[in-house]
Coordinates of C-alpha atoms in Angstrom, one line a residue:
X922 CA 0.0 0.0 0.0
X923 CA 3.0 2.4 1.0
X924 CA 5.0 4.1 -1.8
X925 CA 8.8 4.9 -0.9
X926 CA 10.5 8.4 -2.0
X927 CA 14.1 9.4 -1.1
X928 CA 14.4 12.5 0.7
X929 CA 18.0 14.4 1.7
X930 CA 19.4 14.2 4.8
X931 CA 22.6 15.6 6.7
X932 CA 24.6 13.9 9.5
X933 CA 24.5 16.5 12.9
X934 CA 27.7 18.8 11.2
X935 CA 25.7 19.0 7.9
X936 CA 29.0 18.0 6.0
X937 CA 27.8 14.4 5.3
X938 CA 24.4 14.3 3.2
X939 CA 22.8 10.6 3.0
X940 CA 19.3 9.3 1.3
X941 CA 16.8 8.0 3.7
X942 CA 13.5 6.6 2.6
X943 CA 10.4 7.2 4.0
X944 CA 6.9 5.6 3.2
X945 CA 3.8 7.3 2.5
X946 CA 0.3 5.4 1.3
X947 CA -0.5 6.1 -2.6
X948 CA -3.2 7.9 -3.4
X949 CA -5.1 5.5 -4.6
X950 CA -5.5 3.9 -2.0
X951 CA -7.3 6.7 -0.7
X952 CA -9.4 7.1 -3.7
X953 CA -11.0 3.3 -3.1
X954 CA -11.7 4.0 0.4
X955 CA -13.8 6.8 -0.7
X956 CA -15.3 4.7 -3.6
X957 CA -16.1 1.7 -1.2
X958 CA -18.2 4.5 1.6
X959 CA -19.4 5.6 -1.8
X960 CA -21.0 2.3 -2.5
X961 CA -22.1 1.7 0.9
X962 CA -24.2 4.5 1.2
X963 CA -25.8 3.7 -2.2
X964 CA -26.2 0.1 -1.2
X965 CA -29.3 0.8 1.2
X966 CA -31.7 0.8 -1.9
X967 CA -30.3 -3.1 -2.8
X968 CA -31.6 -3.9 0.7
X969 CA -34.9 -2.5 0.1
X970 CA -36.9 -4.6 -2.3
X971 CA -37.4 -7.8 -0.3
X972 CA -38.9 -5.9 2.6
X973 CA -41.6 -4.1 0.5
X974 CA -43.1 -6.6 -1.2
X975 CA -45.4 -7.5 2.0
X976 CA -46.4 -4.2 3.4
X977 CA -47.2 -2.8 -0.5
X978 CA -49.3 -6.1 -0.9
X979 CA -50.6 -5.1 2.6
X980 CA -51.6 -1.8 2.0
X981 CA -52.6 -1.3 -1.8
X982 CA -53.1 -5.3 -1.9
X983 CA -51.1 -5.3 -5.2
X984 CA -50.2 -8.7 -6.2
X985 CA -46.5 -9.9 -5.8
X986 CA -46.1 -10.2 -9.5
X987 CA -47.0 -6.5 -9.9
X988 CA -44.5 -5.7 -7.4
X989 CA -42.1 -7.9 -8.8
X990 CA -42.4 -6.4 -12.1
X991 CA -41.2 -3.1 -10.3
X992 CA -38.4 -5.1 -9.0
X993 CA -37.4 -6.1 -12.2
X994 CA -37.5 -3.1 -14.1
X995 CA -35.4 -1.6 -11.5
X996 CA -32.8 -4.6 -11.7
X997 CA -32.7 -4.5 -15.7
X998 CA -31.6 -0.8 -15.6
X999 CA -29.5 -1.1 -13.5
X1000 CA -28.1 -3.4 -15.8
X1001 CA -28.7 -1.7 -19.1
X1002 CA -27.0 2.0 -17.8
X1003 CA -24.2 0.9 -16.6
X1004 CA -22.0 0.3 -20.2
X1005 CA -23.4 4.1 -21.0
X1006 CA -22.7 5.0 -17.0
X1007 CA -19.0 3.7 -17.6
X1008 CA -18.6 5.5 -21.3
X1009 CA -19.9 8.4 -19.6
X1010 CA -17.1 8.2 -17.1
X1011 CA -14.9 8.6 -19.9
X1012 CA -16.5 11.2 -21.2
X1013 CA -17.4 13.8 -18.2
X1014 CA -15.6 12.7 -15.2
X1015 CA -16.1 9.8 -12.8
X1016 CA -17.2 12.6 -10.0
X1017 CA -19.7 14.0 -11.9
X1018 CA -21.6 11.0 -13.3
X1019 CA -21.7 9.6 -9.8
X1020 CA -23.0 12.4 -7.8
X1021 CA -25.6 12.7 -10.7
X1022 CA -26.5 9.1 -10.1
X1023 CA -26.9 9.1 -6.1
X1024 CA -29.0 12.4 -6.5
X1025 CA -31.3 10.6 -9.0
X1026 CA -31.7 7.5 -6.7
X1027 CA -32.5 9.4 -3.5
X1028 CA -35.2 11.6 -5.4
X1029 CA -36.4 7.8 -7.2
X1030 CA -36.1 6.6 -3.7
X1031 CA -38.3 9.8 -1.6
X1032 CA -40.7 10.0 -4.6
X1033 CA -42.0 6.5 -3.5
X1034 CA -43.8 7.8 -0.3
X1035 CA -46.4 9.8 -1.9
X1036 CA -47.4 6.8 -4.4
X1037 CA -51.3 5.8 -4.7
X1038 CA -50.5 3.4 -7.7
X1039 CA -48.8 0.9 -9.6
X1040 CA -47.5 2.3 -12.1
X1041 CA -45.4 4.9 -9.8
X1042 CA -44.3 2.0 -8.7
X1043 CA -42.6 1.6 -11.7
X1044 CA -41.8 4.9 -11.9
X1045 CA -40.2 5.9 -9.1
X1046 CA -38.7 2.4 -7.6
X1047 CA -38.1 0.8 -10.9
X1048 CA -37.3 3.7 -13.8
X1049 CA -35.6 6.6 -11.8
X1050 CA -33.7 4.3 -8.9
X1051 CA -32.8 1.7 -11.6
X1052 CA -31.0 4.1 -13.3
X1053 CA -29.2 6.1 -10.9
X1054 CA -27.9 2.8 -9.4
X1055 CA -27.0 1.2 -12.8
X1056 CA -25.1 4.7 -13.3
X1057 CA -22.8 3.7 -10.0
X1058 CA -22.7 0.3 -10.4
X1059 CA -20.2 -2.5 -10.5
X1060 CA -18.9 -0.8 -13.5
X1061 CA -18.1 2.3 -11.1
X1062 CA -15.5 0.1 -9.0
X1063 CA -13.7 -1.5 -12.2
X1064 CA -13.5 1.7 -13.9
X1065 CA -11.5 3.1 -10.4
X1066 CA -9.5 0.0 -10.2
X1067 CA -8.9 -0.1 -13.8
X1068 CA -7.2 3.7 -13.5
X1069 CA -6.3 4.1 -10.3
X1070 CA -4.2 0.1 -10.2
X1071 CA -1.5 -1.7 -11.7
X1072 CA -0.8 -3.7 -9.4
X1073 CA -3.7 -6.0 -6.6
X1074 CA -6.6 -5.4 -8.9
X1075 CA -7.9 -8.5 -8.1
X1076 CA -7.6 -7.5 -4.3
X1077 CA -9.2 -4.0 -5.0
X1078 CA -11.9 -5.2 -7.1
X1079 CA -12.7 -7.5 -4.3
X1080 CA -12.9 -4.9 -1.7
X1081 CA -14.8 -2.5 -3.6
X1082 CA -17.3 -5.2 -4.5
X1083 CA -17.7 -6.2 -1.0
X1084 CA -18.6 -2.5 -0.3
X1085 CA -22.4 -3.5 -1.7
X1086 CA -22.7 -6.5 0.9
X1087 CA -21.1 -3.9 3.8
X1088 CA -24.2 -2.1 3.3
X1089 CA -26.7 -4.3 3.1
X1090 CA -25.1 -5.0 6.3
X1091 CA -25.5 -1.3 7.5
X1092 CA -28.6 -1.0 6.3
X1093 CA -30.9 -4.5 6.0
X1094 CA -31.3 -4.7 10.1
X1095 CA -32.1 -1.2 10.5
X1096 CA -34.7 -0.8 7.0
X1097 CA -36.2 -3.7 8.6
X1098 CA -36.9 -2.7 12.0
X1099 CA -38.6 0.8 10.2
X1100 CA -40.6 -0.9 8.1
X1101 CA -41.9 -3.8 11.0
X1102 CA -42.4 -1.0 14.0
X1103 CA -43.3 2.2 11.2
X1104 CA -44.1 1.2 7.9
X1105 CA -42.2 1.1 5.0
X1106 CA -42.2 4.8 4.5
X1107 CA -39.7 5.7 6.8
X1108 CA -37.4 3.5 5.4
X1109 CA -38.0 4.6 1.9
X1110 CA -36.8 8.3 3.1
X1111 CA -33.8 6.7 5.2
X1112 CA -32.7 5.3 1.4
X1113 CA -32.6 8.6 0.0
X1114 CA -30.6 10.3 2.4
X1115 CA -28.6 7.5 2.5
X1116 CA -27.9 8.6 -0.7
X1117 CA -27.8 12.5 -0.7
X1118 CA -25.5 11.7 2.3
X1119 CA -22.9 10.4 0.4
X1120 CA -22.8 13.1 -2.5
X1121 CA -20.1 15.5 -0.7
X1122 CA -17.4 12.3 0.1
X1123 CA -17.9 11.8 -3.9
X1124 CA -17.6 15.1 -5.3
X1125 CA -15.1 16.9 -2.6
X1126 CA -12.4 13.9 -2.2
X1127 CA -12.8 11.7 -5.5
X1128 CA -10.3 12.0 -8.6
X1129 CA -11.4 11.0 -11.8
X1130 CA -7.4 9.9 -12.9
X1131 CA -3.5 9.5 -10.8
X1132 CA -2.5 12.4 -13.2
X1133 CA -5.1 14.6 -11.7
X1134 CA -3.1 15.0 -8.5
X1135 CA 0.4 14.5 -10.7
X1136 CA 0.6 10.6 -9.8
X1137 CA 1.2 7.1 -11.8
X1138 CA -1.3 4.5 -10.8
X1139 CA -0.3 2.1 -8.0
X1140 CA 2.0 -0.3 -9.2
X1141 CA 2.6 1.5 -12.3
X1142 CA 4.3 4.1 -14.7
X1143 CA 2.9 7.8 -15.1
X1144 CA 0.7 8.3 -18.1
X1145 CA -1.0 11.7 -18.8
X1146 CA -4.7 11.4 -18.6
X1147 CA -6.3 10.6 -21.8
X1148 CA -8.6 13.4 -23.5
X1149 CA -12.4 12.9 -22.8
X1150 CA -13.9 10.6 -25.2
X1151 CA -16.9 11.9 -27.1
X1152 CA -19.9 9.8 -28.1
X1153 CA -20.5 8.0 -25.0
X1154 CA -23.6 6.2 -26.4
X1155 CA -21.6 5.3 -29.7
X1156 CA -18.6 3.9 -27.7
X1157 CA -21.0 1.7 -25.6
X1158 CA -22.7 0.2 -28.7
X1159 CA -19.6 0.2 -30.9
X1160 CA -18.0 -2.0 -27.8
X1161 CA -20.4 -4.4 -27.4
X1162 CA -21.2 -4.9 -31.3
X1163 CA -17.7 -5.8 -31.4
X1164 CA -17.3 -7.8 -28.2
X1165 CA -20.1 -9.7 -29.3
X1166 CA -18.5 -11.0 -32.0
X1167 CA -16.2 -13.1 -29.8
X1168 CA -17.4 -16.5 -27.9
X1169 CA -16.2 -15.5 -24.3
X1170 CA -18.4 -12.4 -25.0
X1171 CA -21.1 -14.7 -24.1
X1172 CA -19.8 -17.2 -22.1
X1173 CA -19.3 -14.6 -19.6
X1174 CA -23.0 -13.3 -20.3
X1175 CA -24.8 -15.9 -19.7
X1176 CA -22.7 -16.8 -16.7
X1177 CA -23.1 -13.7 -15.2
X1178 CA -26.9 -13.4 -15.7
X1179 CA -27.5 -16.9 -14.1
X1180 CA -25.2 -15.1 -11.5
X1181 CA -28.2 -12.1 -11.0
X1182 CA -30.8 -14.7 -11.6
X1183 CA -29.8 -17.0 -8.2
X1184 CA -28.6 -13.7 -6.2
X1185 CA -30.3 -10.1 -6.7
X1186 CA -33.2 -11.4 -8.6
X1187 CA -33.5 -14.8 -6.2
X1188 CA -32.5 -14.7 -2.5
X1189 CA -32.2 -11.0 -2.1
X1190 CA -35.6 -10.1 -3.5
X1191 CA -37.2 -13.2 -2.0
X1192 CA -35.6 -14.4 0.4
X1193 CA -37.2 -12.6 3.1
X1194 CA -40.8 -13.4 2.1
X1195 CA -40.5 -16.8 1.4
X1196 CA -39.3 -17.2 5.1
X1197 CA -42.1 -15.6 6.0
X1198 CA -44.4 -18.1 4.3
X1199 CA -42.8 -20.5 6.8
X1200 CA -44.0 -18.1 9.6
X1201 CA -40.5 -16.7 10.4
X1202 CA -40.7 -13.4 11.5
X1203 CA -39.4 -10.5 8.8
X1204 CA -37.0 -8.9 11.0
X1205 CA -35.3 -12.2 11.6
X1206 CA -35.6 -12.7 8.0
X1207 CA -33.8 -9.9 7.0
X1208 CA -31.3 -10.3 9.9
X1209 CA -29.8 -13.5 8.1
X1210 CA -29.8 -11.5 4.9
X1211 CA -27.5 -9.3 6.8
X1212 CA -25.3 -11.9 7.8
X1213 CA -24.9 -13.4 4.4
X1214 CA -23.5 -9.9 4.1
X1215 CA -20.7 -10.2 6.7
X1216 CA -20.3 -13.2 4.8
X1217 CA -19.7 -11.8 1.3
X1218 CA -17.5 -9.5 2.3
X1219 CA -14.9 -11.8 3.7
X1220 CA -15.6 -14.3 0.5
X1221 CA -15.3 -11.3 -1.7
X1222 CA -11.9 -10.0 -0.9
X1223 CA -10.9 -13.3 -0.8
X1224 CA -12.2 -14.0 -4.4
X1225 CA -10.2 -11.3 -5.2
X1226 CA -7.2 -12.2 -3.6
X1227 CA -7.6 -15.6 -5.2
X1228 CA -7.9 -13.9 -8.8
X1229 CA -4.8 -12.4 -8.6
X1230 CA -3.0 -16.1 -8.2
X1231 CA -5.3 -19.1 -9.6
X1232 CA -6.9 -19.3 -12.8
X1233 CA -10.1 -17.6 -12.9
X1234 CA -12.3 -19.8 -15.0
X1235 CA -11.4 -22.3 -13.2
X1236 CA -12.4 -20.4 -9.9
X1237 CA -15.9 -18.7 -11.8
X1238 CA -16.6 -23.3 -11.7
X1239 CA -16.3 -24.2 -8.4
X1240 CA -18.2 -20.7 -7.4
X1241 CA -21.1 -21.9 -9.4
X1242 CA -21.2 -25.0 -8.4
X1243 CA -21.3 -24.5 -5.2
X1244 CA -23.8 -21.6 -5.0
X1245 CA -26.0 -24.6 -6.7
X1246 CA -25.6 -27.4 -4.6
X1247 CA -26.4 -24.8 -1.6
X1248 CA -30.0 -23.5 -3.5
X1249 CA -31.2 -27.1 -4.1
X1250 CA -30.9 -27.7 -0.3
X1251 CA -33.0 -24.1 0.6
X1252 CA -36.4 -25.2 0.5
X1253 CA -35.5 -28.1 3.1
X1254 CA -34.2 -25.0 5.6
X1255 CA -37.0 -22.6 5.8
X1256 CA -38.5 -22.9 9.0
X1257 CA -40.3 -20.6 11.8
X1258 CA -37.4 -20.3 13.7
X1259 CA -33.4 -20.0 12.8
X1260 CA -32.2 -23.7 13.2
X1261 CA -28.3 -24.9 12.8
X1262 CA -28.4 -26.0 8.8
X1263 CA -30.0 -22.6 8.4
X1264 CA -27.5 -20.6 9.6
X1265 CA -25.0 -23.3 8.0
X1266 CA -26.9 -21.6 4.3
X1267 CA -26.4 -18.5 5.4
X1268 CA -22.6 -18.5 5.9
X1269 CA -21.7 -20.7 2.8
X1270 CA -23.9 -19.0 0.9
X1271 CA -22.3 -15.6 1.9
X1272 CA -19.1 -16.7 1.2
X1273 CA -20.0 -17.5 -2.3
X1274 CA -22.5 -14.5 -3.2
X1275 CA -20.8 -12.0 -5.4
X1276 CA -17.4 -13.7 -5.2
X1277 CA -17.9 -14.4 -9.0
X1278 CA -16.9 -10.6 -9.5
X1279 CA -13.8 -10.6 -9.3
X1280 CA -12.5 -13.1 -11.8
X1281 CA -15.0 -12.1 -14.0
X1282 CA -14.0 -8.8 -14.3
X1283 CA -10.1 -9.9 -14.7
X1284 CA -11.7 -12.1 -17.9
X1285 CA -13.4 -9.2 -19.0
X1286 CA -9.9 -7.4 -19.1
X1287 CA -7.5 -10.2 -19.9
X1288 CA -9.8 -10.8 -23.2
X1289 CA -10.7 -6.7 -23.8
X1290 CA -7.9 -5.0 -22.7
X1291 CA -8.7 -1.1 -22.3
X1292 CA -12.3 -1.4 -23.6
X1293 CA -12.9 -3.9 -20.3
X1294 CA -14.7 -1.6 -18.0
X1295 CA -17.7 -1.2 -20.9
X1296 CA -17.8 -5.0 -21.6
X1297 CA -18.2 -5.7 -18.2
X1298 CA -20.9 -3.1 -18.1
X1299 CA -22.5 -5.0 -20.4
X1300 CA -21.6 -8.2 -18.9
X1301 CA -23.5 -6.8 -15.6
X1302 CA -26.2 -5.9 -17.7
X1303 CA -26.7 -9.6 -18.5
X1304 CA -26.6 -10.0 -14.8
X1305 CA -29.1 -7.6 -14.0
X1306 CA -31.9 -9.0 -17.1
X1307 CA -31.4 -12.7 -15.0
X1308 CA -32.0 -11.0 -12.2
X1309 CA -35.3 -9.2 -13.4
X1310 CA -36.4 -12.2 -15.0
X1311 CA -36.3 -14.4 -11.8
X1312 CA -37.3 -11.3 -9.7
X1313 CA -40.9 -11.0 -11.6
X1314 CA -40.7 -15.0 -12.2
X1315 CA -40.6 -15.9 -8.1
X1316 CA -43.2 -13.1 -7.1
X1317 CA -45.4 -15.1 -10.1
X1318 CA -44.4 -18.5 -9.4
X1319 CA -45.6 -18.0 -5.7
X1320 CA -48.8 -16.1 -6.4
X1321 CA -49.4 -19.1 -9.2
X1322 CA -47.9 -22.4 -7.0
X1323 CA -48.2 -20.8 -3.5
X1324 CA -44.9 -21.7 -2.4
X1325 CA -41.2 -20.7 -3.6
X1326 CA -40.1 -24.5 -4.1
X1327 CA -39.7 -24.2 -8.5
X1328 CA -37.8 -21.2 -8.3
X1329 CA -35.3 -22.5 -6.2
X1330 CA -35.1 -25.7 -7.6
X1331 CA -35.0 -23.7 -11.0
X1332 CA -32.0 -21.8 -9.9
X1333 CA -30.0 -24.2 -8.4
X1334 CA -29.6 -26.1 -11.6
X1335 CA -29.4 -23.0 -14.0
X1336 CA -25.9 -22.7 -11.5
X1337 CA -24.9 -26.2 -12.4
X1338 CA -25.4 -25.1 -16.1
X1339 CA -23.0 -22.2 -14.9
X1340 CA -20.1 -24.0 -14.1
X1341 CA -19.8 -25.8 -16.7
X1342 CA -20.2 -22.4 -19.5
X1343 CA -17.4 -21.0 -16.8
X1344 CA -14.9 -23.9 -17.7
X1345 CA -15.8 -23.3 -21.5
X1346 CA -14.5 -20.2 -21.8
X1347 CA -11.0 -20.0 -23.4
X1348 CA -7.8 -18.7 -22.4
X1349 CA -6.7 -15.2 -23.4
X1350 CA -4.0 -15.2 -26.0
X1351 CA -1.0 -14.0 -23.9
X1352 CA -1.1 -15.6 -20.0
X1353 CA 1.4 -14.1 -16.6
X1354 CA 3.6 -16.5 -15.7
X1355 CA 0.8 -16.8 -12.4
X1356 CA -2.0 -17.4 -14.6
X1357 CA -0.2 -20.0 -16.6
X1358 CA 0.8 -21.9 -13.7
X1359 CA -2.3 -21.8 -12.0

């Protein structure tokens, strides 16, 4: 983390000068501990959506398809902005696009309380939230790490990508408690200034590039800071029409969106409800949520550090795999009360929840080079339409079969199918000497 510069120094009769060293912590290191508080105070609307879908049915006695649907328009833009929200980075400035994109979510997020119908529903939660968050999303951290790091980019990506679970961790026990003891209102408001809070950190201490503040990234050699690249909207499309011409393009797609579909889309959106069906109480509910959080974190940065030394198809395998061993067991652990093998879920599950990340995004740029932050945004959006598909497919399958059984069944072998795409994908052209040892 430290950076060592030589600085002049003179014996006590100042005839003898010598070089010391002294150690000071790069600045980008700096600029990822204000991205990760950045993502943690955004993460509060990810926590959210599981914990409305009763008291909405409750109160407006919408059905939890139509509240799904929200649900999953939200999740598919979230998906769909973030290969323009990355181009756009490019273009105007990482600062700017983000504290655009927190300001949009907290308005999305506060315009929610004064909702009679439906299709605000829509509105608010799914169009104006879904975009502010797909704006500052996953693509955010790899477009920080990918400027900011030379070196432990599989370490950074992990920690920055564990920032989302620290605050569902933050956030999940505390939206909970509003919305059991004072309605889901209340928390709606805590989400959006959640969001506002976080605007300052972004736009007084964040630097869109090391040659901003006269630096070379960590690890590596000063380069000036390229000139902003117009046509955000043509660059997003021209990088996709061309990724998609080659085969790991899609591996890594459909990977990814069984990835959204068994994790956003699945557990966090239903998870919480379909306990409930099994009369556990929602607070406890979202309290194992929370620790599948605490959980993710430490499997995240561990992902990460594992990226940086193992191969990472190989890793993107046994991730999958195991994520769908753990869903086909699911149904057999909801009960009214946390038992052992429940809380045994929770913790492997956590460990395993958005560790793909990290390897996928060192695919992304071991196969795309400097275009890698905008394929993985559209990788992630991928990610985001399996997670709106299974979001609006659970709340259906439940109001059609009473019971959340298919889904995870579903899910669990879609994972299987997973692993076995993950081991498809081929090796870049040129390897590290780490990679090709691995």
């Amino acid at each position: 983390m430290a950076q060592t510069t030589e600085t002049p120094a003179r014996t006590p009769d100042g005839r003898t000068p010598r070089t010391t060293r002294t150690a000071r912590v790069h600045r980008a290191w700096f600029v990822a501990a204000v991205t990760f508080v950045t993502i943690i105070g955004a993460a509060a609307f990810a926590s959210l959506p599981g914990l409305l879908i009763e008291p909405l049915h409750a109160e407006f006695d919408w059905s939890r398809g139509t509240i799904g649907f929200a649900v999953s328009v939200n999740l598919a833009l979230y998906g769909l902005t973030a290969p323009f929200a990355a181009a756009l980075m490019d273009r105007f400035g990482i600062r700017r696009v983000v504290a655009v994109a927190l300001t949009v979510i907290a308005v999305g997020s506060l315009l929610t309380v004064w909702m009679t119908a439906a299709w605000q529903l829509v509105l608010f939660w799914g169009v104006l939230v879904g975009l502010g968050s797909g704006s500052m999303a996953l693509a955010f951290a790899a477009t920080v790490t990918n400027r900011w790091f030379t070196a432990r980019r599989g370490l950074v990506t992990g920690i920055l990508t564990a920032a989302g679970a620290s605050g569902q961790l933050v956030f999940l026990p505390l939206l909970s408690w509003l919305v059991e003891h004072h309605g889901w209102r209340p928390a709606a408001v805590t989400v959006a200034l959640a969001a506002l809070a976080v605007v300052p950190f972004v736009w007084l201490l964040l630097r869109d590039h090391p040659a901003d503040v006269g630096l070379a990234p960590y690890g590596g050699e000063y380069a000036e800071k390229p000139a902003p690249v117009p046509g955000a909207a043509r660059r997003a499309v021209g990088v996709l029409l061309k990724a998609a011409r080659t085969g790991p393009f899609w591996l890594l797609a459909g990977t990814f969106a069984i990835c959204g579909a068994s994790t956003n889309g699945l557990v966090k959106t239903h998870f919480v409800p379909a306990a409930h069906d099994h009369g556990m109480p929602v607070t406890a509910a979202a309290g194992l949520l929370a620790v599948i959080g605490v959980f993710d974190v430490v499997g995240t940065i561990a992902s990460g550090w594992f990226t940086d030394r193992f191969e990472a198809r190989r890793l993107l395998a046994v991730y999958y795999a195991l994520r769908g061993i753990s869903l086909l067991f699911l149904p057999m652990l909801l009960a009214p009360t946390v038992q052992p093998p429940m809380v045994f879920f929770i913790v492997f599950y956590g460990l395993d929840w958005v560790a793909t990340v990290p390897p996928t995004i060192a695919l992304c740029r071991e196969h795309y080079g400097e275009d890698s932050a905008i394929v993985f945004g559209w990788v992630l959006a991928s990610h985001q339409v399996g997670a709106a598909v299974v979001a609006f497919a659970g709340g259906l399958a439940r109001d059609v079969f009473g019971s959340y059984d298919v889904v995870w069944y579903a899910s669990g072998a879609l994972c299987a199918a997973a692993a076995l795409m993950a081991l498809v994908i081929r090796r870049p052209r040129a390897q590290s000497p780490v990679m090709a040892g691995a």
